[in-house]
XYZ file of C-alpha atoms in Angstrom:
735
model
C 0.000 0.000 0.000
C 1.659 3.181 -1.205
C 2.191 5.900 1.397
C 0.732 9.382 0.996
C 3.111 12.194 1.843
C 0.820 14.323 3.943
C 1.348 14.011 7.682
C -1.130 14.924 10.375
C 0.636 17.265 12.779
C -0.816 17.368 16.280
C 0.836 18.457 19.513
C 0.096 17.978 23.185
C 0.246 20.979 25.439
C 2.171 21.780 28.613
C 0.161 21.672 31.817
C -1.160 25.218 32.229
C -0.567 26.897 35.623
C -3.891 28.725 35.716
C -5.873 28.999 38.952
C -9.604 28.540 38.283
C -11.666 30.648 40.671
C -14.938 29.044 39.571
C -15.881 25.481 40.371
C -17.801 25.173 37.071
C -16.059 24.061 33.855
C -14.513 26.886 31.813
C -16.336 26.128 28.557
C -15.893 28.368 25.508
C -18.035 31.349 24.561
C -18.423 32.914 21.121
C -15.562 35.292 21.904
C -13.116 32.516 22.833
C -10.905 30.937 20.214
C -11.722 27.222 20.039
C -9.362 26.272 17.237
C -6.947 27.441 14.597
C -6.440 27.114 10.848
C -3.337 24.970 10.546
C -3.244 24.626 6.751
C -4.999 26.445 3.939
C -4.772 26.857 0.206
C -7.141 28.990 -1.779
C -9.850 31.324 -0.535
C -11.846 30.772 2.636
C -13.748 32.966 5.056
C -15.538 32.780 8.379
C -18.913 34.327 9.165
C -19.462 34.925 12.886
C -22.658 34.430 14.842
C -23.293 38.184 14.421
C -22.898 37.816 10.618
C -19.524 39.545 10.489
C -17.304 38.179 7.746
C -13.515 37.828 7.907
C -10.988 36.171 5.602
C -9.146 33.108 6.862
C -5.421 32.717 6.532
C -2.808 30.490 8.105
C -3.134 30.553 11.933
C -6.488 32.350 11.889
C -8.514 31.622 15.033
C -11.844 29.829 14.829
C -14.742 30.730 17.151
C -17.945 29.111 18.332
C -20.850 29.747 15.908
C -18.463 30.496 13.037
C -19.623 29.354 9.619
C -16.585 28.371 7.547
C -16.879 28.729 3.781
C -14.274 27.623 1.275
C -14.227 28.858 -2.269
C -11.721 27.404 -4.696
C -9.478 25.792 -2.104
C -9.351 23.689 1.016
C -8.284 24.082 4.630
C -7.656 22.212 7.852
C -8.637 23.336 11.343
C -7.430 21.913 14.630
C -9.520 22.387 17.770
C -8.606 22.531 21.445
C -9.309 18.843 22.087
C -7.195 17.623 19.135
C -10.115 17.260 16.708
C -8.991 17.802 13.112
C -11.437 19.015 10.446
C -10.637 19.162 6.725
C -12.911 21.011 4.277
C -12.754 20.627 0.524
C -13.480 23.286 -2.045
C -16.880 24.999 -2.176
C -17.846 23.732 1.262
C -19.779 25.278 4.141
C -19.673 24.159 7.773
C -20.912 25.838 10.956
C -19.485 25.167 14.444
C -22.801 25.004 16.282
C -21.557 23.726 19.653
C -18.170 23.420 21.305
C -17.626 22.660 24.975
C -14.230 21.417 26.069
C -12.752 20.868 29.487
C -10.160 18.069 29.865
C -11.748 15.053 31.518
C -15.252 16.573 31.704
C -17.944 14.330 30.200
C -20.079 17.411 29.446
C -17.601 18.281 26.696
C -19.196 18.339 23.259
C -18.704 19.274 19.620
C -21.423 19.672 17.027
C -20.999 20.853 13.471
C -23.434 21.433 10.650
C -22.520 20.951 6.995
C -24.728 22.687 4.432
C -22.707 21.899 1.310
C -19.441 20.401 0.128
C -16.968 17.791 1.339
C -15.390 17.232 4.732
C -13.257 14.877 6.801
C -13.317 14.775 10.616
C -10.811 13.013 12.847
C -12.237 12.984 16.358
C -10.075 14.219 19.212
C -10.269 13.863 22.988
C -13.998 14.698 23.121
C -14.782 11.540 21.179
C -13.008 9.494 23.845
C -14.448 11.053 26.995
C -17.914 11.993 25.649
C -18.514 10.195 22.339
C -22.288 10.684 22.490
C -21.749 14.447 22.436
C -19.900 14.558 19.117
C -22.090 14.946 16.008
C -22.188 16.341 12.495
C -25.549 17.447 11.106
C -26.482 17.654 7.435
C -29.750 18.529 5.722
C -30.778 14.872 5.440
C -29.239 13.270 8.545
C -26.873 13.257 11.499
C -23.503 11.506 11.836
C -22.496 10.268 15.277
C -18.973 9.241 16.166
C -17.476 6.671 18.529
C -13.828 7.738 18.690
C -13.390 7.459 14.934
C -12.659 9.199 11.656
C -15.186 9.777 8.912
C -15.665 11.818 5.778
C -18.670 12.967 3.834
C -20.091 15.118 1.087
C -23.349 17.034 0.847
C -24.944 17.815 -2.493
C -28.330 19.448 -2.046
C -30.435 16.975 -0.055
C -28.043 14.059 -0.656
C -25.578 13.026 2.033
C -22.816 10.511 1.442
C -20.764 9.273 4.451
C -17.584 7.165 4.450
C -16.186 5.501 7.603
C -12.373 5.606 7.524
C -11.205 4.172 10.836
C -11.738 3.812 14.569
C -14.554 2.225 16.577
C -17.433 3.124 14.299
C -20.027 5.735 13.396
C -23.773 5.869 12.922
C -25.883 7.831 10.418
C -29.423 8.708 11.498
C -32.489 10.709 10.504
C -36.193 10.568 11.287
C -36.638 7.616 8.924
C -33.947 5.267 10.268
C -30.402 4.612 11.446
C -27.422 2.527 10.276
C -24.164 1.649 12.030
C -20.873 1.472 10.124
C -18.001 -0.330 11.839
C -15.828 -1.484 8.942
C -13.374 0.997 7.401
C -13.959 1.589 3.713
C -17.743 1.160 4.026
C -20.199 3.982 3.523
C -23.858 4.926 3.244
C -25.998 7.342 1.280
C -29.010 9.356 2.499
C -31.238 10.827 -0.202
C -33.402 13.028 1.982
C -34.496 13.783 5.516
C -37.488 11.446 5.166
C -35.568 8.630 3.451
C -33.739 6.119 5.662
C -29.963 5.747 5.266
C -29.018 2.950 2.894
C -27.388 -0.201 4.216
C -23.589 0.242 4.413
C -21.712 -0.867 1.313
C -18.009 -1.294 0.614
C -16.765 1.645 -1.431
C -14.774 0.623 -4.492
C -11.387 2.063 -5.420
C -12.719 4.424 -8.071
C -15.321 5.883 -5.707
C -12.724 6.297 -2.969
C -10.377 8.122 -5.327
C -13.178 10.377 -6.551
C -14.081 11.166 -2.970
C -10.484 11.886 -1.972
C -10.113 14.232 -4.921
C -12.817 16.433 -3.439
C -10.601 17.033 -0.404
C -7.256 16.956 -2.185
C -7.572 18.774 -5.495
C -5.596 21.954 -5.996
C -7.385 25.310 -6.117
C -8.281 26.842 -9.405
C -5.652 29.064 -10.955
C -5.919 32.695 -9.864
C -6.514 34.826 -12.943
C -7.318 38.047 -11.120
C -4.175 39.777 -12.326
C -2.831 40.553 -8.875
C 0.718 39.438 -9.734
C 0.807 36.935 -6.976
C -0.548 39.131 -4.192
C -3.053 37.373 -1.993
C -6.628 38.500 -2.116
C -8.617 38.721 1.109
C -9.309 35.205 2.324
C -6.490 33.596 0.327
C -3.470 32.324 2.236
C 0.060 33.032 1.142
C 2.352 30.040 1.604
C 4.986 31.080 4.110
C 8.341 29.494 4.765
C 9.250 28.464 8.309
C 11.771 31.286 8.573
C 9.164 33.902 7.734
C 6.790 32.812 10.491
C 7.486 34.571 13.805
C 7.827 32.284 16.814
C 5.503 33.389 19.624
C 7.036 33.359 23.066
C 6.473 30.215 25.104
C 4.695 28.295 22.359
C 7.322 25.654 21.542
C 7.214 22.438 23.585
C 10.212 20.391 24.590
C 10.429 16.678 23.818
C 10.482 15.762 27.482
C 7.341 17.776 28.162
C 5.562 16.184 25.233
C 6.419 12.704 26.451
C 5.305 13.426 30.009
C 1.894 14.881 29.134
C -1.257 12.842 28.492
C -4.534 13.105 26.613
C -6.328 14.161 29.789
C -3.936 17.130 30.095
C -4.843 18.532 26.666
C -6.084 22.084 26.617
C -5.864 24.644 23.794
C -3.781 22.615 21.370
C -4.539 25.062 18.595
C -2.835 27.909 20.468
C 0.221 25.973 21.653
C 1.202 24.228 18.420
C 4.375 25.838 17.082
C 4.225 28.118 14.057
C 7.098 26.210 12.490
C 5.035 23.040 12.678
C 2.064 24.811 11.108
C 4.329 26.058 8.344
C 5.520 22.522 7.690
C 1.932 21.265 7.653
C 0.987 24.027 5.242
C 3.840 23.132 2.930
C 2.801 19.498 2.887
C -0.828 20.358 2.183
C 0.258 22.334 -0.868
C 1.790 19.159 -2.306
C -0.764 16.470 -1.619
C -3.793 15.364 0.368
C -4.130 13.732 3.749
C -3.263 10.021 3.917
C -6.203 7.674 3.716
C -7.246 4.235 4.833
C -4.668 2.190 6.690
C -2.268 5.026 7.418
C -5.042 7.160 8.868
C -6.063 4.343 11.184
C -2.457 3.964 12.328
C -2.241 7.703 12.943
C -5.415 7.504 15.018
C -3.854 4.790 17.171
C -0.653 6.801 17.565
C -2.627 9.866 18.599
C -4.720 7.866 21.057
C -1.481 6.773 22.709
C -0.292 10.367 22.992
C 2.225 10.320 20.121
C 1.810 13.474 18.056
C 4.742 13.322 15.625
C 2.863 11.357 12.978
C 5.263 12.065 10.133
C 7.010 9.111 8.496
C 10.649 8.699 9.491
C 13.158 9.246 6.710
C 16.239 7.840 8.449
C 17.150 5.338 11.162
C 19.895 4.803 13.751
C 22.746 2.479 12.847
C 23.160 0.771 16.210
C 21.305 -0.101 19.398
C 18.381 -2.214 20.600
C 15.039 -0.375 20.997
C 11.808 -1.697 22.468
C 8.358 -0.456 21.408
C 4.995 -1.199 23.003
C 1.529 -0.369 21.737
C -1.948 -1.436 20.656
C -3.196 -3.821 17.999
C -6.705 -3.598 16.579
C -8.605 -5.724 14.117
C -9.948 -3.902 11.067
C -12.626 -6.572 10.655
C -14.170 -6.694 14.119
C -16.789 -4.258 15.357
C -16.073 -4.796 19.045
C -13.104 -3.394 20.930
C -9.879 -5.248 20.210
C -7.447 -4.424 22.945
C -4.471 -6.695 22.435
C -1.058 -5.166 22.988
C 2.175 -5.858 21.159
C 5.847 -5.435 21.909
C 8.450 -4.909 19.197
C 12.210 -5.252 19.572
C 14.439 -3.666 16.918
C 18.136 -4.250 16.297
C 19.257 -1.170 14.374
C 22.655 -2.735 13.657
C 21.376 -5.675 11.618
C 17.987 -4.016 10.875
C 15.853 -6.900 12.094
C 12.578 -6.537 13.989
C 10.454 -8.991 15.996
C 6.987 -8.303 17.378
C 5.233 -10.314 20.083
C 1.507 -10.331 20.764
C 0.641 -10.208 24.449
C -1.933 -12.989 24.715
C -2.948 -11.937 28.233
C -4.094 -8.521 26.979
C -6.909 -9.700 24.753
C -10.601 -9.990 25.407
C -10.193 -13.633 26.376
C -7.838 -12.721 29.195
C -5.838 -15.904 28.603
C -2.210 -15.957 29.627
C -1.563 -19.246 27.815
C 1.502 -18.730 25.584
C -0.193 -20.972 23.035
C -2.366 -17.997 22.094
C 0.628 -15.815 21.329
C 1.344 -14.632 17.809
C 4.611 -13.143 16.649
C 6.166 -11.758 13.498
C 9.632 -10.875 12.247
C 10.968 -8.833 9.369
C 13.459 -6.228 8.178
C 13.830 -2.446 8.501
C 15.334 -0.371 5.684
C 17.519 2.717 6.068
C 14.579 5.117 5.660
C 12.419 3.442 8.302
C 10.284 1.169 6.158
C 9.323 -2.233 7.571
C 9.040 -5.139 5.144
C 9.240 -8.900 4.833
C 7.158 -9.474 7.976
C 6.155 -13.122 8.467
C 3.483 -13.969 11.021
C 3.490 -17.184 13.079
C 1.752 -18.593 16.135
C -1.347 -20.560 17.036
C -4.737 -19.624 18.381
C -8.376 -20.676 18.533
C -10.267 -19.406 15.506
C -13.257 -17.185 16.284
C -15.274 -18.476 13.351
C -13.933 -22.012 13.229
C -15.763 -23.558 16.163
C -12.878 -23.109 18.568
C -10.560 -25.288 16.489
C -6.811 -24.715 16.803
C -5.472 -22.369 14.174
C -2.018 -21.657 12.739
C -1.347 -17.957 12.182
C 0.098 -16.913 8.825
C 0.408 -13.489 7.254
C 2.534 -10.533 6.180
C 2.558 -6.743 6.264
C 0.710 -4.502 3.814
C 2.242 -1.337 5.261
C 4.990 -0.747 7.795
C 7.023 2.291 8.812
C 8.581 4.130 11.734
C 7.256 7.577 12.657
C 8.920 10.782 13.762
C 12.321 12.356 13.227
C 13.693 10.230 16.076
C 11.751 7.036 15.209
C 9.609 7.378 18.333
C 6.688 5.392 16.952
C 5.985 2.609 14.521
C 2.936 1.570 12.557
C 2.106 -1.733 10.906
C -0.783 -3.067 8.888
C -0.795 -6.856 8.605
C -3.177 -9.338 7.081
C -3.300 -13.026 6.355
C -5.127 -16.253 7.093
C -5.483 -18.462 10.143
C -5.388 -22.078 8.995
C -7.106 -24.933 10.757
C -4.105 -26.968 11.901
C -5.840 -30.297 11.429
C -7.507 -29.522 8.094
C -5.401 -26.824 6.481
C -7.801 -26.379 3.574
C -9.986 -24.453 6.058
C -8.987 -20.877 6.888
C -10.311 -17.491 7.963
C -9.055 -14.078 6.864
C -7.748 -11.521 9.372
C -6.510 -7.948 9.121
C -4.892 -5.943 11.946
C -3.248 -2.580 12.458
C -0.655 -1.823 15.120
C 0.773 1.401 16.523
C 3.534 1.325 19.136
C 5.791 3.813 20.933
C 9.404 3.426 21.979
C 9.731 2.592 25.683
C 13.429 1.845 26.114
C 16.712 2.154 24.253
C 20.008 0.340 24.625
C 23.298 0.979 22.862
C 24.165 -2.727 22.966
C 25.309 -4.333 19.716
C 25.839 -7.978 18.814
C 28.316 -9.196 16.200
C 30.042 -12.369 15.137
C 28.919 -15.953 14.652
C 28.223 -18.489 17.403
C 27.180 -22.113 17.624
C 24.563 -22.970 20.215
C 23.530 -26.381 21.443
C 20.811 -27.420 23.811
C 17.863 -29.564 24.793
C 14.172 -29.732 24.051
C 10.969 -31.493 25.000
C 7.955 -31.642 22.693
C 4.454 -32.899 23.486
C 2.634 -33.937 20.302
C -1.086 -34.730 20.553
C -3.363 -36.631 18.214
C -5.784 -33.920 17.113
C -8.655 -36.379 16.868
C -8.078 -37.502 20.475
C -5.742 -35.043 22.281
C -5.658 -36.848 25.631
C -4.597 -40.233 24.281
C -1.692 -41.614 22.253
C 0.645 -38.686 22.869
C 4.207 -38.476 21.584
C 6.708 -36.881 23.970
C 9.909 -36.211 22.056
C 13.153 -35.182 23.750
C 16.924 -35.375 23.187
C 19.436 -36.817 25.637
C 22.526 -35.365 23.924
C 22.896 -31.736 22.898
C 24.099 -32.826 19.458
C 20.405 -33.307 18.681
C 19.730 -29.566 18.859
C 22.166 -27.148 17.218
C 21.911 -23.529 16.021
C 24.398 -21.399 14.081
C 23.809 -17.728 14.884
C 24.970 -14.974 12.493
C 24.469 -11.925 14.703
C 25.663 -9.382 12.153
C 23.219 -10.585 9.498
C 20.435 -11.133 12.022
C 19.781 -14.696 10.876
C 20.361 -18.231 12.124
C 19.917 -21.833 11.038
C 19.995 -25.204 12.717
C 18.636 -28.714 13.107
C 16.552 -30.590 15.638
C 16.294 -34.371 15.952
C 15.273 -36.965 18.520
C 15.542 -40.733 18.820
C 13.292 -40.738 21.881
C 9.553 -40.814 22.507
C 9.100 -40.992 26.270
C 5.833 -42.886 25.759
C 7.614 -45.590 23.744
C 6.256 -45.240 20.215
C 8.362 -46.026 17.148
C 8.055 -42.449 15.880
C 11.118 -40.205 16.078
C 12.046 -36.750 14.806
C 14.373 -37.114 11.851
C 16.250 -33.818 11.460
C 13.902 -30.874 11.268
C 15.477 -27.803 9.655
C 15.350 -24.518 11.564
C 15.497 -21.067 9.989
C 17.934 -20.032 7.314
C 18.025 -16.626 5.621
C 16.198 -13.436 6.537
C 12.871 -14.746 5.225
C 12.965 -17.753 7.574
C 14.703 -16.457 10.706
C 15.466 -13.348 12.729
C 18.074 -12.728 15.421
C 17.686 -9.573 17.526
C 19.597 -10.378 20.732
C 20.819 -13.487 22.516
C 17.428 -13.597 24.240
C 15.246 -12.676 21.248
C 15.106 -14.781 18.095
C 12.601 -16.705 15.977
C 12.523 -18.980 12.959
C 10.355 -21.100 10.729
C 10.747 -24.895 10.910
C 10.865 -26.638 7.528
C 12.300 -29.636 5.785
C 12.350 -33.203 6.939
C 9.769 -35.372 8.630
C 8.743 -37.413 11.620
C 10.007 -40.935 10.946
C 8.558 -43.207 9.700
C 7.267 -41.316 6.633
C 5.384 -38.559 8.428
C 5.435 -35.178 6.716
C 5.099 -31.651 8.079
C 1.971 -29.724 7.198
C 2.222 -26.382 5.405
C 1.409 -24.142 8.383
C 2.108 -24.163 12.114
C 5.863 -24.922 12.187
C 8.138 -22.548 14.087
C 10.399 -21.913 17.074
C 10.621 -18.668 19.042
C 12.321 -17.385 22.158
C 9.975 -16.572 24.988
C 8.989 -13.100 26.094
C 8.926 -14.481 29.657
C 11.898 -14.239 32.053
C 14.988 -16.299 31.267
C 15.783 -19.342 33.415
C 19.452 -18.373 33.774
C 21.774 -15.607 32.618
C 23.701 -17.707 30.092
C 20.954 -19.729 28.414
C 18.009 -18.838 26.176
C 14.714 -20.686 26.131
C 11.474 -20.630 24.224
C 8.724 -22.631 22.539
C 8.358 -24.582 19.316
C 5.482 -26.070 17.358
C 5.024 -28.389 14.411
C 1.961 -29.902 12.716
C 2.352 -33.190 10.882
C 0.528 -36.252 9.601
C 1.749 -39.673 10.671
C 2.049 -42.597 8.282
C -1.353 -43.992 9.297
C -3.080 -40.699 8.486
C -3.438 -39.385 12.042
C -2.955 -35.623 12.430
C -0.589 -34.529 15.192
C 0.177 -31.130 16.670
C 3.299 -30.618 18.810
C 2.488 -27.415 20.608
C 2.782 -24.883 23.409
C 2.815 -25.059 26.406
C 4.196 -28.603 26.380
C 6.961 -27.928 23.852
C 10.036 -26.054 25.067
C 13.714 -25.661 24.193
C 16.781 -24.280 25.961
C 20.181 -23.549 24.396
C 23.423 -21.626 24.715
C 27.140 -21.689 23.942
C 28.370 -24.992 25.339
C 31.243 -25.117 27.804
C 33.786 -27.843 28.525
C 34.306 -28.789 32.164
C 37.585 -28.179 33.952
C 39.208 -31.119 35.740
C 37.640 -32.160 39.051
C 34.861 -29.584 38.914
C 32.621 -28.984 41.962
C 29.819 -26.391 42.000
C 26.219 -25.508 42.806
C 23.736 -24.091 40.275
C 20.483 -22.327 41.035
C 17.837 -21.092 38.594
C 14.351 -21.742 37.330
C 12.338 -24.422 35.538
C 9.324 -24.640 33.220
C 7.121 -27.645 32.746
C 3.763 -29.318 32.234
C 1.952 -32.108 34.070
C -0.441 -34.802 32.900
C -2.764 -35.784 35.708
C -4.775 -38.974 36.024
C -7.371 -37.614 33.591
C -4.607 -37.080 31.006
C -5.265 -33.331 30.948
C -2.167 -31.186 30.325
C -1.590 -28.498 32.954
C 1.062 -25.797 33.028
C 3.307 -25.925 36.114
C 4.127 -22.676 37.906
C 6.812 -21.448 40.282
C 9.539 -23.702 38.904
C 13.001 -23.607 40.503
C 16.226 -25.566 40.093
C 19.048 -26.411 42.513
C 21.741 -28.782 41.226
C 24.989 -29.802 42.903
C 27.850 -30.999 40.704
C 30.845 -32.995 41.974
C 33.002 -34.574 39.295
C 35.820 -35.613 41.622
C 34.930 -39.288 41.550
C 32.123 -39.386 44.139
C 29.348 -41.966 43.802
C 26.630 -39.340 43.217
C 28.131 -36.694 40.919
C 24.829 -34.864 40.227
C 22.073 -34.319 42.786
C 19.503 -31.682 43.675
C 15.860 -30.754 43.126
C 13.504 -29.394 40.478
C 10.419 -28.038 42.241
C 7.097 -26.392 41.320
C 4.171 -24.831 43.125
C 1.743 -27.187 44.817
C 4.419 -29.130 46.678
C 5.835 -30.796 43.547
C 9.404 -31.941 44.196
C 11.420 -33.900 41.614
C 14.691 -35.102 43.247
C 17.503 -35.299 40.675
C 20.178 -37.927 41.217
C 22.808 -40.090 39.531
C 23.364 -43.448 41.134
C 24.533 -46.084 38.682
C 27.934 -46.796 37.208
C 26.474 -45.965 33.798
C 25.668 -42.448 34.972
C 29.187 -42.062 36.347
C 30.877 -43.060 33.128
C 28.660 -40.694 31.179
C 29.216 -37.606 33.282
C 32.777 -37.901 34.535
C 34.929 -35.212 32.956
C 32.383 -34.461 30.197
C 30.363 -31.339 29.400
C 27.024 -33.187 29.441
C 25.352 -35.381 32.049
C 22.439 -37.788 32.274
C 20.526 -38.312 35.511
C 17.143 -39.484 36.767
C 14.262 -38.522 39.070
C 14.387 -40.440 42.341
C 11.158 -42.305 43.054
C 9.875 -42.173 39.465
C 8.807 -45.289 37.571
C 10.562 -44.005 34.454
C 12.552 -40.793 34.173
C 15.204 -38.925 32.251
C 17.195 -35.819 33.167
C 19.639 -34.578 30.515
C 21.844 -31.532 30.894
C 24.930 -29.650 29.753
C 27.071 -26.705 30.772
C 26.991 -23.320 29.041
C 28.730 -19.952 28.962
C 32.200 -18.834 29.945
C 34.260 -20.320 32.766
C 33.783 -18.176 35.876
C 34.744 -18.370 39.521
C 31.967 -19.484 41.837
C 31.826 -19.618 45.615
C 34.181 -22.580 45.821
C 35.697 -23.287 42.401
C 35.963 -22.153 38.780
C 33.433 -23.643 36.389
C 30.963 -23.076 33.549
C 28.602 -20.160 34.118
C 25.356 -22.095 33.635
C 23.688 -25.469 33.406
C 20.553 -26.364 31.477
C 18.617 -29.322 30.129
C 15.337 -31.234 29.974
C 13.499 -33.635 32.280
C 10.755 -36.269 31.985
C 9.207 -38.393 34.733
C 6.445 -40.988 35.046
C 5.419 -41.306 38.708
C 3.926 -44.423 40.349
C 0.612 -42.524 40.630
C 0.422 -42.246 36.834
C 1.184 -38.500 36.804
C 3.780 -37.345 34.272
C 6.084 -34.314 34.398
C 7.946 -32.855 31.417
C 9.938 -29.662 30.971
C 13.235 -27.796 30.951
C 15.505 -26.383 33.665
C 18.523 -24.090 34.052
C 20.700 -22.499 36.724
C 23.658 -20.158 37.185
C 26.844 -21.011 39.094
C 26.653 -19.758 42.657
């Protein structure tokens, strides 16, 4: 989707140190300025409530009861609450009501359009008092719900287009319609004719409509040699506009203010900014569609510098957080997202916060994520969407997320915001011929910056556990894959390029089936993987199969680092999923939360090493009903003594609810495996069947009693005499 050049310029004000002597709200009168002309081209005038006429030019004030008339041009007005109104040529609008006090639900704005074309982007009033924001026309009334809409009036005909936000309604004495999908509109052919049912507006109609607001004014043939007539603005350069004292805001003050602190935005916006806005308006029209919706989200989050970035930093790790909304759903869509950007290798990863949605679920299985690339001018491209979720229209069936961006860019001279539009399909994991379309927009603001950079190439090894369930009968005939040697899980990380590749294989199913994982391929180039930091990376899983002769399905195959806390300082962990069909035709899904991995740079043990490691653990439990439950409060304490003692590894992996899994090595086989090596194999004391597999990671450091590897990590599996099973990963740092 090609970007329009025009940028909406809005600013938040400094908290005003006025003392109000009255306890009643200080609403505007007809002698108070309620807004300002921030861009104009061509002739326009204002007629006051007392029928006095005055020409409008750049920075002209706007008053209550003013009727604004454009001739051969167009203009934009910004009001105290951040509302932005654009009028096309030959248009007439009256400001019939304007009451604004920050936070006061009595605030209101009502306008009346007699003729012409208009666009309105609702400001703070639409958020604190949406029922008090209306536009009247001869044949109907438009109501807003924190949104943006446009319209045109020709005689008795009213045409209304919804362009973004929560929705609008169009009403007259004969009926009412709601419009909640951007790009849909309605027509009203008279005050006694009900509004037509909303219809999607085609591209040609949209372009025709935009031309009404965007077309250049007619050429001036008055013979004035370039001098402006009354009511016609002269385009001024920034240097020619005097800076009023105290009007310019500092960056820190902008960032510290909030929507509820807004007051007279139209009087505090800098003249230089207005000049820039004016210059842009002379070139092109306001952006439409997706970009407008993104700008609305940025403004709602208090970010006012809604110009597209033209450059980017060349180093550092920045984190952005913001809101994601569906463009297809009428109801509120309040998910949040976090983005992490590596400006050195220009890779970006975004994580959906599953706990922020309307479902309130904190299950990481509902989390979506995406990764892509940032270019030198701030454009975001190549985004690939992954994850799994329950489809809203698919009967609650498990879905695999898939999609890409249709627009992506950073905003502001200092890249303080980002906007993304993404769309794709969620595929039924079991029957991937079934899918549902989705379309989301995201706006996020930078929350932290780090100057850290990552370079070079590293090889990581590690351990995994993967619970695969038969989708026709999830609680029976599970496969529980794991590796007992870190050679089965290897990653090659190219930090400078921001990519990685690797393999994953397993000869073990804890439940004893003949199925094994035969070398799955992980990642590859920038289209299949993304490395941001040692704790943030993601990749697609492709390639081989589950032996014997079981093939991966098209969608639902990935690995990703977690957005949860790390288990130790020198290891990274996350989740992975695959969907495949076994040789007998059964569909299997290996999925979160029962599928985890942990990896790092392996370390060789020094001679006669003794040390204690403490950290965390993650795991799942299958109770006697075979239901999978996520374990919480996991912790790890492991003691290592490779000096020839009979029990070289011992300790505990514990979870909330009194769950204690004692780790021990007792047999001569265990001793021969662990002595002097960088890996170890142990067991869970008291279990019917168990497996604990670990390795050492990170640099050699000095602990409390000896020098040794910085961290330990691995996987565990246990079948208890009661029939309960435990599976998961663990890690710890040298104490």
